[in-house]
Short mmCIF file of C-alpha atoms and ligand atoms in Angstrom, two decimals:
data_model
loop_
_atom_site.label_atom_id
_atom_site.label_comp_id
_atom_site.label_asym_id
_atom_site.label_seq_id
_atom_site.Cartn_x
_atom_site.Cartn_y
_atom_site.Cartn_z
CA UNK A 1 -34.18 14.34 3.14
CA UNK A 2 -32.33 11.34 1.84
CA UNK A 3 -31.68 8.35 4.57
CA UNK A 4 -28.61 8.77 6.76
CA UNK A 5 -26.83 6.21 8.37
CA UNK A 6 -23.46 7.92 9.61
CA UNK A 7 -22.09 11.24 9.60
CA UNK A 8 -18.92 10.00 8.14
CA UNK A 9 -17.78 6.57 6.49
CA UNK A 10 -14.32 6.23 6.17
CA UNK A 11 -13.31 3.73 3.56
CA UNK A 12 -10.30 1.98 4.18
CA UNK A 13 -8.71 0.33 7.39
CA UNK A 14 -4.64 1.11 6.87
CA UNK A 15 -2.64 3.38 9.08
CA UNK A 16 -4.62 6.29 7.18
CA UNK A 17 -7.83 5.16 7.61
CA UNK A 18 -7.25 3.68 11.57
CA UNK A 19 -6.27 7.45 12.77
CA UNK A 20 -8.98 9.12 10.89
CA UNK A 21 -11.07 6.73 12.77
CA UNK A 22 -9.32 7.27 15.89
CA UNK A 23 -9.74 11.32 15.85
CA UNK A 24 -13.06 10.94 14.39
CA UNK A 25 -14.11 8.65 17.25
CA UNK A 26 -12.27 11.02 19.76
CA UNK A 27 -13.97 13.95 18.28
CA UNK A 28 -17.54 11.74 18.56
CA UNK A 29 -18.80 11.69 15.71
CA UNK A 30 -21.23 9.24 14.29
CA UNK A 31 -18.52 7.49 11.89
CA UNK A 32 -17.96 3.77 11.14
CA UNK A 33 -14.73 2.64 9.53
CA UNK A 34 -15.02 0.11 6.68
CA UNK A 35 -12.21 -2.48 5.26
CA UNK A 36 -13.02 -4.89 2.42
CA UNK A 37 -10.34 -7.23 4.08
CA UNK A 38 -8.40 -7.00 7.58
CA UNK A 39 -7.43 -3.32 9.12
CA UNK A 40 -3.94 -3.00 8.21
CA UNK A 41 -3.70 -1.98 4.47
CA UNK A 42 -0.19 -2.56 3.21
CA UNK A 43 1.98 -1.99 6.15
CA UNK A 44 0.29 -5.67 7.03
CA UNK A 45 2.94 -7.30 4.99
CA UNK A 46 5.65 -4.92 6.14
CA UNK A 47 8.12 -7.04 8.11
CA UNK A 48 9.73 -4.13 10.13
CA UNK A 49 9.15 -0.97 10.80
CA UNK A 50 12.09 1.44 11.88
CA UNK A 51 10.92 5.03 10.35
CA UNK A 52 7.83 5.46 12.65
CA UNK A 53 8.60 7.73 15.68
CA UNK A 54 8.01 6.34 19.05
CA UNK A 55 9.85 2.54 18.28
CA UNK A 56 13.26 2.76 19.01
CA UNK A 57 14.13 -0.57 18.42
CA UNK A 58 11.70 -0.97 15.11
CA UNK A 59 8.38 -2.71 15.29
CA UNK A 60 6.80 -5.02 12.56
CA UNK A 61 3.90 -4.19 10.05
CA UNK A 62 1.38 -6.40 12.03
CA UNK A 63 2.03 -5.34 15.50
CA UNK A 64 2.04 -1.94 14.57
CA UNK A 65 -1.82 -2.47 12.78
CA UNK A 66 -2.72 -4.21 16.17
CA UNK A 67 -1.89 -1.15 18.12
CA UNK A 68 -3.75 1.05 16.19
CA UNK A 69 -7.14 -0.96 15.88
CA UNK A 70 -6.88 -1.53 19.66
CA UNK A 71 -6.22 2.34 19.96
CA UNK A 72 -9.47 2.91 17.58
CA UNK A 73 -11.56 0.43 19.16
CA UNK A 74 -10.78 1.36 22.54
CA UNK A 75 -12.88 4.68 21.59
CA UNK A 76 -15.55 2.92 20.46
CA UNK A 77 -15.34 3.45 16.48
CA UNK A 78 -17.32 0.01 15.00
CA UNK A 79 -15.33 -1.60 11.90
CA UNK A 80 -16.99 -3.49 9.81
CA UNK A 81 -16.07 -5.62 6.78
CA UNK A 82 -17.32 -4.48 3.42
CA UNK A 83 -16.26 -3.53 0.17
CA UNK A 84 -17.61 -0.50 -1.52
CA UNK A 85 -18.62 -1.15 -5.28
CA UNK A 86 -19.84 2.50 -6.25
CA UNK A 87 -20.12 5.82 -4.57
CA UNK A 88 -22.72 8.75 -5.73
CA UNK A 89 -21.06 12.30 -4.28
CA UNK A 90 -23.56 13.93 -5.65
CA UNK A 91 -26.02 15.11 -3.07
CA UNK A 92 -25.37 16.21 0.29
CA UNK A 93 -26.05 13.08 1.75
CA UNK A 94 -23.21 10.31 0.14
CA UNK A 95 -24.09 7.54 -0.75
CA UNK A 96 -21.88 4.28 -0.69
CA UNK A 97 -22.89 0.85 -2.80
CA UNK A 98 -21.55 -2.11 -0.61
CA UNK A 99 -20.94 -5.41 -1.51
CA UNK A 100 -23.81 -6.30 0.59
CA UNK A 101 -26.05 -2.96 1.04
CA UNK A 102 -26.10 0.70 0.90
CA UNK A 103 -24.97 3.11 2.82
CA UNK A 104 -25.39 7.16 3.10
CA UNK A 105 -23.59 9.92 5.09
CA UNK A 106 -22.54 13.36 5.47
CA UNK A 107 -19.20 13.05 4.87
CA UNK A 108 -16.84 10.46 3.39
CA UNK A 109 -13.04 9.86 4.15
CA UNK A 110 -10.80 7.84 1.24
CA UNK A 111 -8.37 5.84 2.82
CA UNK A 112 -8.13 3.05 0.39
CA UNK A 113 -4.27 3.27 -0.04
CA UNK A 114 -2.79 1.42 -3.05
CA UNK A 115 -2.00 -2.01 -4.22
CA UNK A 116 1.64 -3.35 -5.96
CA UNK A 117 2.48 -2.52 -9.85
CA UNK A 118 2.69 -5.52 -12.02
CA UNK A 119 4.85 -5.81 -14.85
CA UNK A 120 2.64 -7.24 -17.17
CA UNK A 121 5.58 -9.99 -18.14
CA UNK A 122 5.08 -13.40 -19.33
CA UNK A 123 4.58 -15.93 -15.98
CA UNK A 124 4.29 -12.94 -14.13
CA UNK A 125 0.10 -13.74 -13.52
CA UNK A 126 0.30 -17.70 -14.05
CA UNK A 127 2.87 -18.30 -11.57
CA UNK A 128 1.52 -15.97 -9.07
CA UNK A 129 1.61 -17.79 -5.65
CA UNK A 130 3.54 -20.45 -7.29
CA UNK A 131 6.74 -18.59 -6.75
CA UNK A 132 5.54 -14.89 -7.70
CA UNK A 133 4.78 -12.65 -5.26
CA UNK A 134 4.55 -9.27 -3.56
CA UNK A 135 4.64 -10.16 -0.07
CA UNK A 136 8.15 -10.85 1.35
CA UNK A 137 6.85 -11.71 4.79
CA UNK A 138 4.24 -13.78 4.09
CA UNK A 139 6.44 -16.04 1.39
CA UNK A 140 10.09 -14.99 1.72
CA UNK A 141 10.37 -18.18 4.83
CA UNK A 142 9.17 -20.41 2.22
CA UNK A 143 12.32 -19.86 0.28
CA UNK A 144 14.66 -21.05 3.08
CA UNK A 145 18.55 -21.75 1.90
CA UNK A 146 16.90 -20.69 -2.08
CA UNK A 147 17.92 -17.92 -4.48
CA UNK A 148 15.10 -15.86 -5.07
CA UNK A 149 15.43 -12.85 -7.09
CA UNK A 150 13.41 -9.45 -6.71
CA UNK A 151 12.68 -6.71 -9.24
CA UNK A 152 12.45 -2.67 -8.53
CA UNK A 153 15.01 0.04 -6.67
CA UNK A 154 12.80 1.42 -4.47
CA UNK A 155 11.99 1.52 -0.06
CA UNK A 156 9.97 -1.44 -0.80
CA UNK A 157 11.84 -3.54 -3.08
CA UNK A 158 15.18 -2.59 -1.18
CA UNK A 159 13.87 -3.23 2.67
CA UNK A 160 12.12 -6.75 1.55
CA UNK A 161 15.56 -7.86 -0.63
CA UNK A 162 17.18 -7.36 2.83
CA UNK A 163 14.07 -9.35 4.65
CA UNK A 164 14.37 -11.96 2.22
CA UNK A 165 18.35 -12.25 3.12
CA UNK A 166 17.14 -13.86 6.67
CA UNK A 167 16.14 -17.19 4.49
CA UNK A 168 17.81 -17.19 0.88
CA UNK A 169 21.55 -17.62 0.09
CA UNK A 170 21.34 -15.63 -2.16
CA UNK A 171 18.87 -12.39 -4.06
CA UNK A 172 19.31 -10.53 -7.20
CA UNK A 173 18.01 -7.84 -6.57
CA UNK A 174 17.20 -6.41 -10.40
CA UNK A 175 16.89 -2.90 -10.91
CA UNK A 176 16.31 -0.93 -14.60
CA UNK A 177 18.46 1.99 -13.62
CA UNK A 178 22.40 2.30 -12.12
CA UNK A 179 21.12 3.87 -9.16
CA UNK A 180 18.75 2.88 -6.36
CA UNK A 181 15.44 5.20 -5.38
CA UNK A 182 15.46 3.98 -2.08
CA UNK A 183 16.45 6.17 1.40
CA UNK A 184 20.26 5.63 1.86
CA UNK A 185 20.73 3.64 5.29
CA UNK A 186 18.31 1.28 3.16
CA UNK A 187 20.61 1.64 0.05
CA UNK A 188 23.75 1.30 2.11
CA UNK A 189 22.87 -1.89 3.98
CA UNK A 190 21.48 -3.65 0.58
CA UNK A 191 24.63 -2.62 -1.11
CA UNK A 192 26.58 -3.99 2.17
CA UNK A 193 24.88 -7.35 2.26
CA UNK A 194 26.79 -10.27 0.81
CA UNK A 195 23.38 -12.05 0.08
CA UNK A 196 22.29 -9.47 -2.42
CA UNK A 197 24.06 -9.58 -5.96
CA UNK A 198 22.92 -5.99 -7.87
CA UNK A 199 21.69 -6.37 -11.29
CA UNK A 200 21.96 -2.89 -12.71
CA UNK A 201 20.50 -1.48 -15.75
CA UNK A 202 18.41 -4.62 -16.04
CA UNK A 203 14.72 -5.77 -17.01
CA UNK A 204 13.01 -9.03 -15.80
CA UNK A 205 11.66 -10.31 -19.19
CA UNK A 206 10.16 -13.26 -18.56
CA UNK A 207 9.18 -15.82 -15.69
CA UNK A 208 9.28 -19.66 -16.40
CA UNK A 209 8.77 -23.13 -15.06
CA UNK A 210 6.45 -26.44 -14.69
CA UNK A 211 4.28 -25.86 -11.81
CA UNK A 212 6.46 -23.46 -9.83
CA UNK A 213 9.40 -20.76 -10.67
CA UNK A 214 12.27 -22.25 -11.52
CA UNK A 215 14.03 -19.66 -13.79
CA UNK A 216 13.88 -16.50 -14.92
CA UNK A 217 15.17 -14.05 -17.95
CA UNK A 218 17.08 -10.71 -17.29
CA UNK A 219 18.24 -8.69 -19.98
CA UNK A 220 20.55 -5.95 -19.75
CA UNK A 221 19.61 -2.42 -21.41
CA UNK A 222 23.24 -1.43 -21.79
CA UNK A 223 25.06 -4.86 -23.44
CA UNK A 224 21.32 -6.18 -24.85
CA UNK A 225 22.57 -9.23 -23.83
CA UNK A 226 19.97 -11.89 -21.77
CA UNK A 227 20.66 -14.03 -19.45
CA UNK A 228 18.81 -16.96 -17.87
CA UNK A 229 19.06 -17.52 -14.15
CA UNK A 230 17.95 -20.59 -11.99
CA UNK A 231 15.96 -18.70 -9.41
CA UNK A 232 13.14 -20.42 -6.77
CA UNK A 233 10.90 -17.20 -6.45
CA UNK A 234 10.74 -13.84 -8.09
CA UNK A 235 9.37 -11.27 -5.57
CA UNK A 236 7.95 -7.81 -7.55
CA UNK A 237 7.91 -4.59 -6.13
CA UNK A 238 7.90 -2.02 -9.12
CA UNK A 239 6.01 0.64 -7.24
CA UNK A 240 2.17 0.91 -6.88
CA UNK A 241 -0.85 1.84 -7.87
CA UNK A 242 -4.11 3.98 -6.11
CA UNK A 243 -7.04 1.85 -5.15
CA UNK A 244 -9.71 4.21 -6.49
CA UNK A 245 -11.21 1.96 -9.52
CA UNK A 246 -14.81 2.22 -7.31
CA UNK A 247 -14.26 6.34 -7.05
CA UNK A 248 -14.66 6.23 -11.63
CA UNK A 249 -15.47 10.28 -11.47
CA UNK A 250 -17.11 10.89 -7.98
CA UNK A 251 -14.21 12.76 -7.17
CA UNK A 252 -10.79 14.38 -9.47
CA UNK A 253 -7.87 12.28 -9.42
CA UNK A 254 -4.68 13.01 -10.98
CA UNK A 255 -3.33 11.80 -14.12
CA UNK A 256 -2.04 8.60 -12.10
CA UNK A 257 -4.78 7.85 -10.81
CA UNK A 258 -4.61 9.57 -7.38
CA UNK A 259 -7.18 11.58 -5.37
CA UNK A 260 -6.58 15.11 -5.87
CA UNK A 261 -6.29 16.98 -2.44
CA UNK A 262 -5.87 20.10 -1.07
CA UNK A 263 -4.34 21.04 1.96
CA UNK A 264 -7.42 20.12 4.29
CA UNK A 265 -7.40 16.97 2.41
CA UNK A 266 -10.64 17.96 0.99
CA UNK A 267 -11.07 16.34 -2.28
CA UNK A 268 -13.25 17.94 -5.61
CA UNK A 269 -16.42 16.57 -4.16
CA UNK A 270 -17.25 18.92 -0.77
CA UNK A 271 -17.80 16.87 2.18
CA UNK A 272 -15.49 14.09 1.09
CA UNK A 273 -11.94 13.88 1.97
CA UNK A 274 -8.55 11.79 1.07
CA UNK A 275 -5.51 10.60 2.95
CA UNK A 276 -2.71 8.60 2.92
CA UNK A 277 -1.07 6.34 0.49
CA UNK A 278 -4.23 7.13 -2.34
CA UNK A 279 -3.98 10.93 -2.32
CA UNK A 280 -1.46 12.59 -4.41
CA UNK A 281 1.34 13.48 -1.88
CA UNK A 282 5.39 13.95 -1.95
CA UNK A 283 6.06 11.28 0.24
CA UNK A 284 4.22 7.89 0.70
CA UNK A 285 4.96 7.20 4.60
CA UNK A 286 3.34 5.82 7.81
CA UNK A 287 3.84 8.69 9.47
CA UNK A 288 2.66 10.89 6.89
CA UNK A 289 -0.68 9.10 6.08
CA UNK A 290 -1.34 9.15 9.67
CA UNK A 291 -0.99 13.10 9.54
CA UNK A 292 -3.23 13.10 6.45
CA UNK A 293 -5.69 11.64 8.51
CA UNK A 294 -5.67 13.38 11.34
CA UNK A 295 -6.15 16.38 9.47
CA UNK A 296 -9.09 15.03 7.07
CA UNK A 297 -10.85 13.78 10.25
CA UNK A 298 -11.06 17.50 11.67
CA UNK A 299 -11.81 18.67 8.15
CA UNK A 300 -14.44 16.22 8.06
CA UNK A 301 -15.43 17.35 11.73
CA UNK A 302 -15.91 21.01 10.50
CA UNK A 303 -17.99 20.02 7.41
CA UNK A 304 -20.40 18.12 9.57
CA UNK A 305 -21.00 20.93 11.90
CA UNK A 306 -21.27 23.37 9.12
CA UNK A 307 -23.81 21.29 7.38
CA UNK A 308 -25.68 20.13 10.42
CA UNK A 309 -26.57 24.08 11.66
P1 NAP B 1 8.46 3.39 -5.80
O1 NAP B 1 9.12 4.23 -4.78
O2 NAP B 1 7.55 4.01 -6.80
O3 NAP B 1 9.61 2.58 -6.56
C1 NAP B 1 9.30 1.74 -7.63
C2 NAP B 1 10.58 1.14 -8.18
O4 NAP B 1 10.24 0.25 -9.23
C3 NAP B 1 11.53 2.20 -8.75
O5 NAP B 1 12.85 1.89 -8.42
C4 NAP B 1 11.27 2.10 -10.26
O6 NAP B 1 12.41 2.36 -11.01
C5 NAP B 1 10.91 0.64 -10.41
N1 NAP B 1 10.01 0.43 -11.55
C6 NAP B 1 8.83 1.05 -11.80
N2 NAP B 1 8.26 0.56 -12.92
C7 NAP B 1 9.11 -0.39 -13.38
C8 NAP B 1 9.09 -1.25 -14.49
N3 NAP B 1 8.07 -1.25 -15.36
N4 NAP B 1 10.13 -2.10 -14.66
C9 NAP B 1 11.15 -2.13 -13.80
N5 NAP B 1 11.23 -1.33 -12.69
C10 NAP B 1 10.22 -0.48 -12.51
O7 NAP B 1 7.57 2.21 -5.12
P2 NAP B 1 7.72 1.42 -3.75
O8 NAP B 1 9.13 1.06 -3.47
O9 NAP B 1 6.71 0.34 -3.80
O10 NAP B 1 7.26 2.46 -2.66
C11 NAP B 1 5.95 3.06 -2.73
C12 NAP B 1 5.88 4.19 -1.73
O11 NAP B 1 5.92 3.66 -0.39
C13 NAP B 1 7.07 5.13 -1.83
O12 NAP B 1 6.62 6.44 -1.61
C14 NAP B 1 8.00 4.66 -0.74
O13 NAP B 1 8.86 5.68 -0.27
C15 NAP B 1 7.03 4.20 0.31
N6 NAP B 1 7.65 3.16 1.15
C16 NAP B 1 8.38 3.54 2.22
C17 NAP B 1 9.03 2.59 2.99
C18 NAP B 1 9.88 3.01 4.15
O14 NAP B 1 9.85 4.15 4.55
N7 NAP B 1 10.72 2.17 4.69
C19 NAP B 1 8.92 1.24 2.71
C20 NAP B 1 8.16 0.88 1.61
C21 NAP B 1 7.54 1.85 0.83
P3 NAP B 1 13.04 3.86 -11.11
O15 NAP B 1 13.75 4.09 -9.82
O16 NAP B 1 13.93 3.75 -12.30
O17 NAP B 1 11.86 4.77 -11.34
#
């Protein structure tokens, strides 16, 4: 028999990952949790959080993240900092290539979640952190008094335009189509807000300046016409994309890149499992990558016992 080190490795330390740890260390098992960066995935950079039950009055990305890793760790489930390069699904033990060694278990859990879109626009990568950026939380109080403009009509692009309103005068808030994708109390209170000026039916084309942002160019898809506009940051949120580059075939994804699941979460490869924001699902929420996980954690759990007999 091949070395084993775990009975299950979950990859990834967001919401999904932190509840798959917390039932797996609740159920436990001999699992380890692993996070190239800090637990916390995307909902990190999430200013507020008014959608997850149990928070009345909202709570913010980060304290949320420190709840749940003080939930997991209170159960005893170690985290540890690593990235995982390569996986071989192959056998019936798994093994995981790490940044810094290997590792092998029964079972795996994917809970690597996904990362922001790009546009793939001129400026867009050279003036990234000079004005560009994803993260309204961590840069939107840099912009204080400013006029900052924001691309995409979507939860995220919508809830951070109204974040950034707490510093800028004023956002444009640029959107291709003539109708937002976002939930409507998020649609209704962008559309309220004085700050925010709508820019329908419009494309950012290009991002310019000397060292920093300083303007940008919009065109419009209905006139054709282009306009310039003086702008001090230009926050991108054009949806996002699965963080399963390390997974190349080990398991089937769909033709966007996702992990295909069924409805145990159990992926193409038996023993390994998905959840949350990198499996292909209807809805990309908190609450629903936390259900994900709870139910690929007792999947996991069954395939364990099954294999251990
Ligand atoms: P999203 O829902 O996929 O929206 C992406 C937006 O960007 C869409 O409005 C899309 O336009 C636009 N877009 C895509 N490609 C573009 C391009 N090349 N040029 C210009 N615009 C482009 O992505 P998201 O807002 O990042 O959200 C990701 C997931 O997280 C979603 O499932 C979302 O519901 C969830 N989320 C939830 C919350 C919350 O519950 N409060 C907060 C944040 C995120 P079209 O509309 O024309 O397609």
């Amino acid at each position: 028999m091949s070395k084993l080190d775990f009975d299950l490795v979950i990859i990834g330390g967001g919401p999904a990952g932190l509840a798959a740890g917390l039932y797996a260390a609740r159920a436990k098992l001999n699992a380890i949790l692993i996070e190239k960066m800090v637990p916390g995935g995307q909902i990190l950079v999430t200013d507020w959080i008014e959608n997850y039950p149990g928070f009345p009055e909202g709570i913010s990305g980060a304290d949320l993240v420190l709840k749940m890793t003080d939930q997991v760790r209170k159960f005893g489930l170690p985290i540890e900092g690593h990235e995982v390069l390569n996986v071989d699904f192959n056998q019936p033990i798994k093994k995981l290539q790490l940044n810094d060694k290997d590792l092998y278990a029964k079972s795996v859990i994917i809970a690597t979640g996904a990362s922001p879109r790009k546009l793939r626009i001129p400026g867009e990568d050279i003036f990234y952190g000079k004005g560009v950026s994803t993260c309204a939380t961590c840069d939107g109080p840099f912009y204080k008094d400013g006029v900052v403009a924001a691309v995409g009509g979507g939860d995220t692009a919508v809830q951070e335009s109204i974040f950034l309103t707490k510093f800028a005068r004023k956002v444009y808030l640029i959107h291709r189509r003539d109708r937002l994708r976002a939930e409507a109390i998020l649609q209704e209170r962008a559309l309220s807000n004085g700050k925010i000026e709508m820019l329908w039916d419009s494309v950012l084309k290009r991002i310019d300046g000397l060292t920093n942002v300083e303007r940008i160019s919009v065109e419009n898809l209905k006139t054709g016409v282009t306009k310039n506009l003086k702008v001090d940051a230009c926050f991108i949120w054009v949806g996002i994309l699965p963080n399963t580059g390390f997974l190349k075939d080990a398991v089937a994804l769909d033709q966007s890149g996702f992990v295909i699941v069924d409805s145990n979460m159990k992926t193409s490869a038996p023993g390994v499992f998905a959840a949350g924001d990198v499996r292909n699902t209807p809805l990309r929420q908190i609450v629903t990558a936390v259900g994900d996980a709870a139910i690929a954690a007792v999947s996991a759990e069954h395939y364990i016992e099954a294999v251990s007999r």
